[in-house]
mmCIF file of C-alpha atoms and ligand atoms in Angstrom:
data_model
loop_
_atom_site.group_PDB
_atom_site.id
_atom_site.type_symbol
_atom_site.label_atom_id
_atom_site.label_comp_id
_atom_site.label_asym_id
_atom_site.label_seq_id
_atom_site.Cartn_x
_atom_site.Cartn_y
_atom_site.Cartn_z
ATOM 1 C CA MET A 1 55.068 -82.665 -90.140
ATOM 2 C CA ASP A 2 56.443 -85.679 -91.964
ATOM 3 C CA GLN A 3 57.498 -89.041 -90.568
ATOM 4 C CA LYS A 4 61.147 -88.070 -90.335
ATOM 5 C CA GLN A 5 60.478 -84.962 -88.260
ATOM 6 C CA LEU A 6 58.372 -86.925 -85.794
ATOM 7 C CA GLN A 7 61.256 -89.224 -85.001
ATOM 8 C CA LEU A 8 64.151 -86.788 -84.852
ATOM 9 C CA PRO A 9 65.231 -84.733 -81.844
ATOM 10 C CA ASP A 10 65.415 -80.952 -82.118
ATOM 11 C CA CYS A 11 68.715 -79.609 -83.432
ATOM 12 C CA PRO A 12 70.793 -77.772 -80.816
ATOM 13 C CA ALA A 13 70.339 -73.980 -80.690
ATOM 14 C CA LEU A 14 74.053 -73.651 -81.229
ATOM 15 C CA PRO A 15 75.686 -76.402 -83.286
ATOM 16 C CA SER A 16 79.053 -77.545 -81.946
ATOM 17 C CA ASP A 17 82.390 -77.236 -83.674
ATOM 18 C CA LEU A 18 81.894 -73.811 -85.234
ATOM 19 C CA GLY A 19 84.760 -71.395 -85.885
ATOM 20 C CA PRO A 20 86.612 -69.353 -88.504
ATOM 21 C CA TYR A 21 85.992 -70.302 -92.106
ATOM 22 C CA ASN A 22 88.117 -69.670 -95.202
ATOM 23 C CA VAL A 23 86.028 -68.362 -98.060
ATOM 24 C CA GLU A 24 86.933 -70.098 -101.305
ATOM 25 C CA VAL A 25 87.193 -67.876 -104.324
ATOM 26 C CA ASN A 26 89.088 -69.831 -106.943
ATOM 27 C CA GLU A 27 88.571 -70.996 -110.466
ATOM 28 C CA ILE A 28 87.552 -74.594 -109.822
ATOM 29 C CA ILE A 29 84.500 -73.525 -107.916
ATOM 30 C CA GLU A 30 81.909 -74.485 -110.480
ATOM 31 C CA LYS A 31 83.151 -78.055 -110.751
ATOM 32 C CA LYS A 32 83.433 -78.511 -107.024
ATOM 33 C CA VAL A 33 79.900 -77.316 -106.401
ATOM 34 C CA ILE A 34 78.557 -79.821 -108.840
ATOM 35 C CA GLN A 35 80.544 -82.682 -107.346
ATOM 36 C CA ASN A 36 80.183 -81.884 -103.681
ATOM 37 C CA THR A 37 76.523 -81.298 -103.199
ATOM 38 C CA ASN A 38 73.678 -83.660 -103.147
ATOM 39 C CA LEU A 39 70.680 -81.402 -103.087
ATOM 40 C CA PRO A 40 67.219 -81.946 -104.450
ATOM 41 C CA LEU A 41 66.142 -79.385 -107.026
ATOM 42 C CA GLY A 42 65.519 -75.872 -105.780
ATOM 43 C CA GLY A 43 68.418 -75.519 -103.353
ATOM 44 C CA HIS A 44 66.476 -76.725 -100.320
ATOM 45 C CA SER A 45 68.259 -78.667 -97.597
ATOM 46 C CA GLU A 46 67.598 -79.756 -94.032
ATOM 47 C CA PRO A 47 69.688 -81.503 -91.379
ATOM 48 C CA GLU A 48 69.707 -85.275 -91.536
ATOM 49 C CA ASN A 49 69.817 -86.130 -87.857
ATOM 50 C CA CYS A 50 67.677 -83.534 -86.175
ATOM 51 C CA THR A 51 64.778 -81.162 -86.733
ATOM 52 C CA ALA A 52 65.884 -77.574 -87.226
ATOM 53 C CA LEU A 53 64.218 -74.992 -84.998
ATOM 54 C CA GLN A 54 63.847 -72.489 -87.846
ATOM 55 C CA LYS A 55 62.905 -72.811 -91.484
ATOM 56 C CA ILE A 56 64.968 -70.267 -93.297
ATOM 57 C CA ALA A 57 64.442 -68.706 -96.711
ATOM 58 C CA ILE A 58 67.539 -67.012 -98.025
ATOM 59 C CA VAL A 59 66.635 -64.348 -100.557
ATOM 60 C CA ILE A 60 69.174 -62.814 -102.941
ATOM 61 C CA PRO A 61 68.430 -59.808 -105.200
ATOM 62 C CA PHE A 62 69.985 -60.436 -108.564
ATOM 63 C CA ARG A 63 70.756 -59.267 -112.059
ATOM 64 C CA ASN A 64 73.797 -60.040 -114.121
ATOM 65 C CA ARG A 65 76.148 -61.195 -111.341
ATOM 66 C CA GLU A 66 76.729 -64.775 -112.434
ATOM 67 C CA LEU A 67 80.233 -65.150 -111.069
ATOM 68 C CA HIS A 68 79.355 -63.735 -107.656
ATOM 69 C CA LEU A 69 76.407 -66.090 -107.494
ATOM 70 C CA LYS A 70 78.564 -69.130 -108.261
ATOM 71 C CA VAL A 71 81.040 -68.220 -105.558
ATOM 72 C CA TRP A 72 78.249 -67.481 -103.080
ATOM 73 C CA LEU A 73 76.520 -70.822 -103.704
ATOM 74 C CA HIS A 74 79.733 -72.768 -103.567
ATOM 75 C CA ASN A 75 80.571 -71.407 -100.135
ATOM 76 C CA MET A 76 77.143 -71.033 -98.626
ATOM 77 C CA HIS A 77 75.626 -74.471 -99.113
ATOM 78 C CA PRO A 78 78.319 -76.170 -97.019
ATOM 79 C CA PHE A 79 78.301 -73.204 -94.605
ATOM 80 C CA LEU A 80 74.557 -73.454 -93.957
ATOM 81 C CA GLN A 81 74.698 -77.228 -93.704
ATOM 82 C CA LYS A 82 77.436 -76.955 -91.094
ATOM 83 C CA GLN A 83 75.046 -74.728 -89.123
ATOM 84 C CA GLN A 84 72.415 -77.491 -89.400
ATOM 85 C CA ALA A 85 70.018 -75.168 -91.125
ATOM 86 C CA ASP A 86 66.735 -76.084 -92.760
ATOM 87 C CA TYR A 87 66.915 -73.615 -95.618
ATOM 88 C CA GLY A 88 66.010 -72.786 -99.208
ATOM 89 C CA ILE A 89 67.793 -70.391 -101.551
ATOM 90 C CA TYR A 90 65.789 -67.944 -103.671
ATOM 91 C CA VAL A 91 67.572 -65.885 -106.287
ATOM 92 C CA VAL A 92 65.215 -63.143 -107.421
ATOM 93 C CA GLU A 93 66.231 -61.782 -110.773
ATOM 94 C CA GLN A 94 64.945 -58.480 -112.073
ATOM 95 C CA TYR A 95 63.719 -58.861 -115.635
ATOM 96 C CA GLY A 96 64.508 -56.118 -118.159
ATOM 97 C CA GLU A 97 66.854 -53.163 -118.238
ATOM 98 C CA LEU A 98 65.074 -50.681 -115.988
ATOM 99 C CA LYS A 99 66.690 -49.287 -112.835
ATOM 100 C CA PHE A 100 67.474 -52.019 -110.334
ATOM 101 C CA ASN A 101 65.164 -52.216 -107.320
ATOM 102 C CA ARG A 102 66.827 -54.358 -104.676
ATOM 103 C CA ALA A 103 64.163 -53.860 -102.013
ATOM 104 C CA LYS A 104 61.232 -54.738 -104.250
ATOM 105 C CA LEU A 105 63.018 -57.895 -105.402
ATOM 106 C CA LEU A 106 63.473 -58.885 -101.757
ATOM 107 C CA ASN A 107 59.746 -58.378 -101.132
ATOM 108 C CA VAL A 108 59.031 -60.608 -104.132
ATOM 109 C CA GLY A 109 61.407 -63.248 -102.754
ATOM 110 C CA TYR A 110 59.628 -63.188 -99.401
ATOM 111 C CA SER A 111 56.222 -63.569 -101.058
ATOM 112 C CA GLU A 112 57.249 -66.384 -103.350
ATOM 113 C CA ALA A 113 59.061 -68.251 -100.571
ATOM 114 C CA VAL A 114 56.139 -68.127 -98.103
ATOM 115 C CA ASN A 115 53.879 -69.513 -100.795
ATOM 116 C CA GLU A 116 56.149 -72.486 -101.237
ATOM 117 C CA TYR A 117 57.129 -73.700 -97.775
ATOM 118 C CA ASP A 118 56.474 -73.032 -94.141
ATOM 119 C CA TYR A 119 59.376 -70.591 -93.711
ATOM 120 C CA ASN A 120 59.520 -68.621 -90.478
ATOM 121 C CA CYS A 121 62.849 -66.832 -90.948
ATOM 122 C CA PHE A 122 64.029 -64.743 -93.877
ATOM 123 C CA ILE A 123 67.587 -63.764 -94.575
ATOM 124 C CA PHE A 124 67.989 -61.095 -97.215
ATOM 125 C CA THR A 125 71.527 -61.071 -98.526
ATOM 126 C CA ASP A 126 73.540 -59.415 -101.233
ATOM 127 C CA VAL A 127 75.114 -61.890 -103.631
ATOM 128 C CA ASP A 128 78.629 -60.598 -102.935
ATOM 129 C CA ILE A 129 78.890 -61.086 -99.160
ATOM 130 C CA ILE A 130 80.149 -64.331 -97.624
ATOM 131 C CA PRO A 131 80.706 -64.886 -93.895
ATOM 132 C CA MET A 132 84.153 -65.860 -92.630
ATOM 133 C CA ASP A 133 83.094 -67.641 -89.460
ATOM 134 C CA HIS A 134 80.636 -70.468 -88.894
ATOM 135 C CA ARG A 135 79.618 -68.863 -85.614
ATOM 136 C CA ASN A 136 77.972 -66.122 -87.668
ATOM 137 C CA LEU A 137 74.604 -67.803 -87.360
ATOM 138 C CA TYR A 138 72.320 -67.457 -90.358
ATOM 139 C CA ARG A 139 69.287 -67.485 -88.083
ATOM 140 C CA CYS A 140 66.584 -65.179 -86.885
ATOM 141 C CA SER A 141 66.561 -63.674 -83.457
ATOM 142 C CA GLN A 142 64.332 -61.819 -80.979
ATOM 143 C CA ASN A 143 64.782 -58.660 -83.049
ATOM 144 C CA PRO A 144 65.658 -58.036 -86.693
ATOM 145 C CA LYS A 145 69.333 -58.806 -87.073
ATOM 146 C CA HIS A 146 71.948 -56.903 -89.052
ATOM 147 C CA MET A 147 74.596 -59.362 -90.123
ATOM 148 C CA ALA A 148 76.896 -57.406 -92.453
ATOM 149 C CA ASN A 149 78.433 -55.435 -89.589
ATOM 150 C CA SER A 150 82.026 -56.525 -90.083
ATOM 151 C CA LEU A 151 83.001 -56.504 -93.758
ATOM 152 C CA ASP A 152 86.600 -56.828 -94.904
ATOM 153 C CA LYS A 153 86.104 -53.993 -97.410
ATOM 154 C CA PHE A 154 85.340 -51.609 -94.526
ATOM 155 C CA ASN A 155 88.177 -52.937 -92.361
ATOM 156 C CA PHE A 156 85.682 -54.913 -90.261
ATOM 157 C CA ARG A 157 84.109 -51.729 -88.909
ATOM 158 C CA LEU A 158 80.617 -50.272 -88.941
ATOM 159 C CA ARG A 159 80.427 -47.301 -91.281
ATOM 160 C CA TYR A 160 77.775 -45.656 -89.084
ATOM 161 C CA LYS A 161 75.759 -46.790 -86.128
ATOM 162 C CA THR A 162 72.415 -47.389 -87.813
ATOM 163 C CA VAL A 163 73.770 -49.128 -90.911
ATOM 164 C CA PHE A 164 71.406 -51.943 -91.900
ATOM 165 C CA GLY A 165 72.527 -53.052 -95.357
ATOM 166 C CA GLY A 166 74.073 -56.112 -96.983
ATOM 167 C CA VAL A 167 72.616 -58.979 -94.956
ATOM 168 C CA VAL A 168 69.651 -58.838 -92.568
ATOM 169 C CA ALA A 169 67.528 -61.508 -90.869
ATOM 170 C CA PHE A 170 63.828 -61.122 -90.033
ATOM 171 C CA SER A 171 61.421 -63.615 -88.555
ATOM 172 C CA LYS A 172 58.185 -63.774 -90.512
ATOM 173 C CA GLU A 173 56.446 -61.881 -87.730
ATOM 174 C CA GLN A 174 59.075 -59.133 -87.679
ATOM 175 C CA PHE A 175 58.955 -58.716 -91.444
ATOM 176 C CA LEU A 176 55.164 -58.478 -91.448
ATOM 177 C CA LYS A 177 55.303 -55.922 -88.663
ATOM 178 C CA VAL A 178 57.319 -53.536 -90.863
ATOM 179 C CA ASN A 179 55.277 -54.346 -93.990
ATOM 180 C CA GLY A 180 58.481 -55.537 -95.661
ATOM 181 C CA PHE A 181 60.715 -53.194 -97.602
ATOM 182 C CA SER A 182 59.561 -50.115 -99.463
ATOM 183 C CA ASN A 183 58.894 -50.839 -103.144
ATOM 184 C CA MET A 184 59.847 -47.313 -104.158
ATOM 185 C CA PHE A 185 63.645 -47.357 -104.187
ATOM 186 C CA TRP A 186 64.863 -47.484 -107.786
ATOM 187 C CA GLY A 187 68.633 -47.383 -108.205
ATOM 188 C CA TRP A 188 71.370 -47.669 -105.622
ATOM 189 C CA GLY A 189 71.109 -46.728 -101.966
ATOM 190 C CA GLY A 190 68.813 -45.866 -99.094
ATOM 191 C CA GLU A 191 66.373 -48.781 -99.067
ATOM 192 C CA ASP A 192 68.361 -50.356 -96.227
ATOM 193 C CA ASP A 193 68.270 -47.152 -94.133
ATOM 194 C CA GLU A 194 64.553 -46.884 -94.825
ATOM 195 C CA LEU A 195 64.082 -50.431 -93.531
ATOM 196 C CA TYR A 196 65.952 -49.439 -90.374
ATOM 197 C CA GLN A 197 63.430 -46.598 -89.885
ATOM 198 C CA ARG A 198 60.584 -49.073 -90.257
ATOM 199 C CA VAL A 199 62.076 -51.342 -87.606
ATOM 200 C CA ILE A 200 62.401 -48.480 -85.125
ATOM 201 C CA THR A 201 58.955 -47.097 -85.964
ATOM 202 C CA ALA A 202 57.484 -50.537 -85.322
ATOM 203 C CA GLY A 203 58.987 -50.448 -81.822
ATOM 204 C CA MET A 204 61.737 -52.970 -82.432
ATOM 205 C CA LYS A 205 65.480 -52.572 -82.241
ATOM 206 C CA ILE A 206 68.221 -54.236 -84.216
ATOM 207 C CA GLU A 207 70.634 -56.892 -83.055
ATOM 208 C CA ARG A 208 74.140 -57.711 -84.161
ATOM 209 C CA GLN A 209 76.653 -60.399 -83.315
ATOM 210 C CA SER A 210 80.114 -59.324 -82.218
ATOM 211 C CA GLN A 211 82.332 -57.932 -84.938
ATOM 212 C CA ASN A 212 84.793 -60.744 -84.507
ATOM 213 C CA ILE A 213 82.166 -63.375 -85.237
ATOM 214 C CA SER A 214 80.479 -61.395 -88.020
ATOM 215 C CA LYS A 215 83.602 -61.017 -90.133
ATOM 216 C CA ALA A 216 82.674 -61.415 -93.784
ATOM 217 C CA LYS A 217 84.136 -61.071 -97.219
ATOM 218 C CA ALA A 218 82.488 -58.499 -99.472
ATOM 219 C CA PHE A 219 83.732 -58.546 -103.033
ATOM 220 C CA LEU A 220 84.911 -55.297 -104.505
ATOM 221 C CA HIS A 221 83.164 -54.293 -107.719
ATOM 222 C CA SER A 222 82.172 -51.244 -109.694
ATOM 223 C CA ARG A 223 78.625 -49.871 -109.618
ATOM 224 C CA ASP A 224 76.408 -51.926 -111.922
ATOM 225 C CA LYS A 225 74.896 -50.458 -115.035
ATOM 226 C CA GLY A 226 71.243 -49.737 -114.298
ATOM 227 C CA ASN A 227 71.875 -49.258 -110.590
ATOM 228 C CA GLU A 228 72.940 -45.629 -110.497
ATOM 229 C CA GLN A 229 72.527 -43.769 -107.208
ATOM 230 C CA ASN A 230 68.944 -42.952 -106.323
ATOM 231 C CA PRO A 231 68.493 -39.178 -105.921
ATOM 232 C CA LYS A 232 65.130 -39.622 -104.169
ATOM 233 C CA SER A 233 66.297 -41.831 -101.348
ATOM 234 C CA ILE A 234 66.863 -39.166 -98.675
ATOM 235 C CA ARG A 235 63.369 -37.768 -99.146
ATOM 236 C CA LEU A 236 61.877 -41.249 -99.040
ATOM 237 C CA ILE A 237 63.744 -42.200 -95.857
ATOM 238 C CA LYS A 238 62.475 -39.088 -94.067
ATOM 239 C CA LYS A 239 58.881 -40.122 -94.663
ATOM 240 C CA ALA A 240 59.346 -43.799 -93.872
ATOM 241 C CA ALA A 241 57.169 -43.703 -90.769
ATOM 242 C CA ILE A 242 54.155 -42.221 -92.523
ATOM 243 C CA ARG A 243 54.517 -44.319 -95.660
ATOM 244 C CA MET A 244 55.394 -47.727 -94.282
ATOM 245 C CA HIS A 245 51.878 -49.003 -93.764
ATOM 246 C CA ARG A 246 50.889 -48.431 -97.376
ATOM 247 C CA ASP A 247 54.189 -49.040 -99.184
ATOM 248 C CA GLY A 248 55.541 -52.553 -98.831
ATOM 249 C CA LEU A 249 54.242 -56.102 -98.805
ATOM 250 C CA ASN A 250 50.636 -54.904 -98.833
ATOM 251 C CA SER A 251 51.126 -52.818 -101.986
ATOM 252 C CA LEU A 252 53.459 -55.207 -103.783
ATOM 253 C CA ASN A 253 52.588 -56.119 -107.346
ATOM 254 C CA TYR A 254 54.673 -57.937 -109.876
ATOM 255 C CA THR A 255 54.508 -60.414 -112.742
ATOM 256 C CA ILE A 256 56.427 -63.656 -112.573
ATOM 257 C CA ILE A 257 58.280 -64.367 -115.807
ATOM 258 C CA SER A 258 59.580 -67.761 -114.678
ATOM 259 C CA VAL A 259 60.369 -69.890 -111.631
ATOM 260 C CA THR A 260 63.167 -72.355 -112.315
ATOM 261 C CA LYS A 261 64.326 -75.056 -109.954
ATOM 262 C CA HIS A 262 68.088 -75.346 -110.296
ATOM 263 C CA ARG A 263 70.010 -77.805 -108.212
ATOM 264 C CA LEU A 264 71.516 -75.159 -105.965
ATOM 265 C CA TYR A 265 68.750 -72.545 -105.910
ATOM 266 C CA THR A 266 65.320 -71.535 -107.032
ATOM 267 C CA LYS A 267 65.474 -68.739 -109.549
ATOM 268 C CA VAL A 268 62.537 -66.380 -109.719
ATOM 269 C CA THR A 269 62.644 -64.032 -112.675
ATOM 270 C CA VAL A 270 60.215 -61.199 -112.203
ATOM 271 C CA ASP A 271 58.892 -58.150 -113.972
ATOM 272 C CA ILE A 272 58.581 -55.578 -111.179
ATOM 273 C CA GLY A 273 56.971 -52.920 -113.358
ATOM 274 C CA LEU A 274 57.727 -49.225 -113.594
ATOM 275 C CA PRO A 275 58.686 -46.663 -110.953
ATOM 276 C CA GLU A 276 55.737 -44.854 -109.355
ATOM 277 C CA GLU A 277 55.031 -41.266 -110.410
ATOM 278 C CA SER A 278 54.922 -39.669 -106.972
ATOM 279 C CA ILE A 279 57.565 -40.262 -104.360
ATOM 280 C CA ASP A 280 55.595 -39.978 -101.180
HETATM 281 N N1 LIG B 19 72.606 -56.456 -107.576
HETATM 282 C C1 LIG B 19 72.634 -57.259 -108.720
HETATM 283 N N2 LIG B 19 72.757 -56.682 -109.948
HETATM 284 C C2 LIG B 19 72.865 -55.340 -110.106
HETATM 285 C C3 LIG B 19 72.856 -54.524 -108.947
HETATM 286 C C4 LIG B 19 72.748 -55.116 -107.704
HETATM 287 O O1 LIG B 19 72.548 -58.481 -108.622
HETATM 288 O O2 LIG B 19 72.970 -54.884 -111.252
HETATM 289 C C5 LIG B 19 72.352 -57.076 -106.262
HETATM 290 C C6 LIG B 19 73.480 -57.938 -105.761
HETATM 291 O O3 LIG B 19 72.963 -58.950 -104.937
HETATM 292 C C7 LIG B 19 74.271 -56.936 -104.977
HETATM 293 C C8 LIG B 19 73.168 -56.156 -104.280
HETATM 294 O O4 LIG B 19 72.152 -56.069 -105.272
HETATM 295 O O5 LIG B 19 75.166 -57.532 -104.082
HETATM 296 C C9 LIG B 19 73.560 -54.767 -103.774
HETATM 297 O O6 LIG B 19 74.143 -53.983 -104.799
HETATM 298 P P1 LIG B 19 75.663 -53.534 -104.717
HETATM 299 O O7 LIG B 19 76.500 -54.762 -104.554
HETATM 300 O O8 LIG B 19 75.976 -52.671 -105.890
HETATM 301 O O9 LIG B 19 75.707 -52.666 -103.376
HETATM 302 P P2 LIG B 19 77.000 -52.200 -102.561
HETATM 303 O O10 LIG B 19 78.089 -53.207 -102.720
HETATM 304 O O11 LIG B 19 77.408 -50.899 -103.138
HETATM 305 O O12 LIG B 19 76.488 -52.093 -101.168
HETATM 306 MN MN1 LIG B 20 78.210 -55.148 -103.422
#
């Protein structure tokens, strides 16, 4: 604990003056970000006048989505600061051209972030989802929290009851309890449903805020090259309960290509290796 933290009161559990927020998606974004923020390198920020109750690592899986990332950063730094968050942003970029593996990148982001700072809350978010209300608290809760439950592209409705994709929040304890994500989902789809199975198997349930508060913008886009639908995902999801204790954080291996401290985020570029031979 540093000098500053010793002197400051705790931040309130619910900051005041929160309400609907207009996501900005225009052309001048890049300039405004550079002018309006005053962050140290690495995209880490904490409240000035109080000590935040949680230390939050925000982890974004990434490859070749520069524009989405700019828009996300432009909106989310002020958003998180308004919520008086103590947070750091980790953009985890998959190196190479192989099939994209969102879940493994998120495991890498968790591992790199815990090595760097005393984070106790992890928010795993797609780069193309931005909340539309400051009351949508980017915080951890008693249970793992699903936060992308009210997206404009799905008319602010849940597509199915157990949906757990887009944005989720786990305390460190909760994430360790499920052994993180599976590392075995190459290509689009299913890793989020598999994580849901892990949560339930571990005896937890998921939480959501009301759909009014969770409203968020999700940019429309075509399927990325290298992220074609994963034909193995249904089989993998079925065996989540028997695989989860040996497929996840405790079996994670990767090679860091670079860690770069940008002003607005820490970029981790990582070689996550090749898909496994067997699928169970
Ligand atoms: N993603 C990326 N590059 C890719 C594929 C995916 O950066 O080539 C990341 C990005 O954060 C994206 C997330 O993975 O938001 C989920 O992929 P996608 O947006 O295609 O999922 P969907 O919108 O279909 O749920
Ligand atoms: Mn998307």
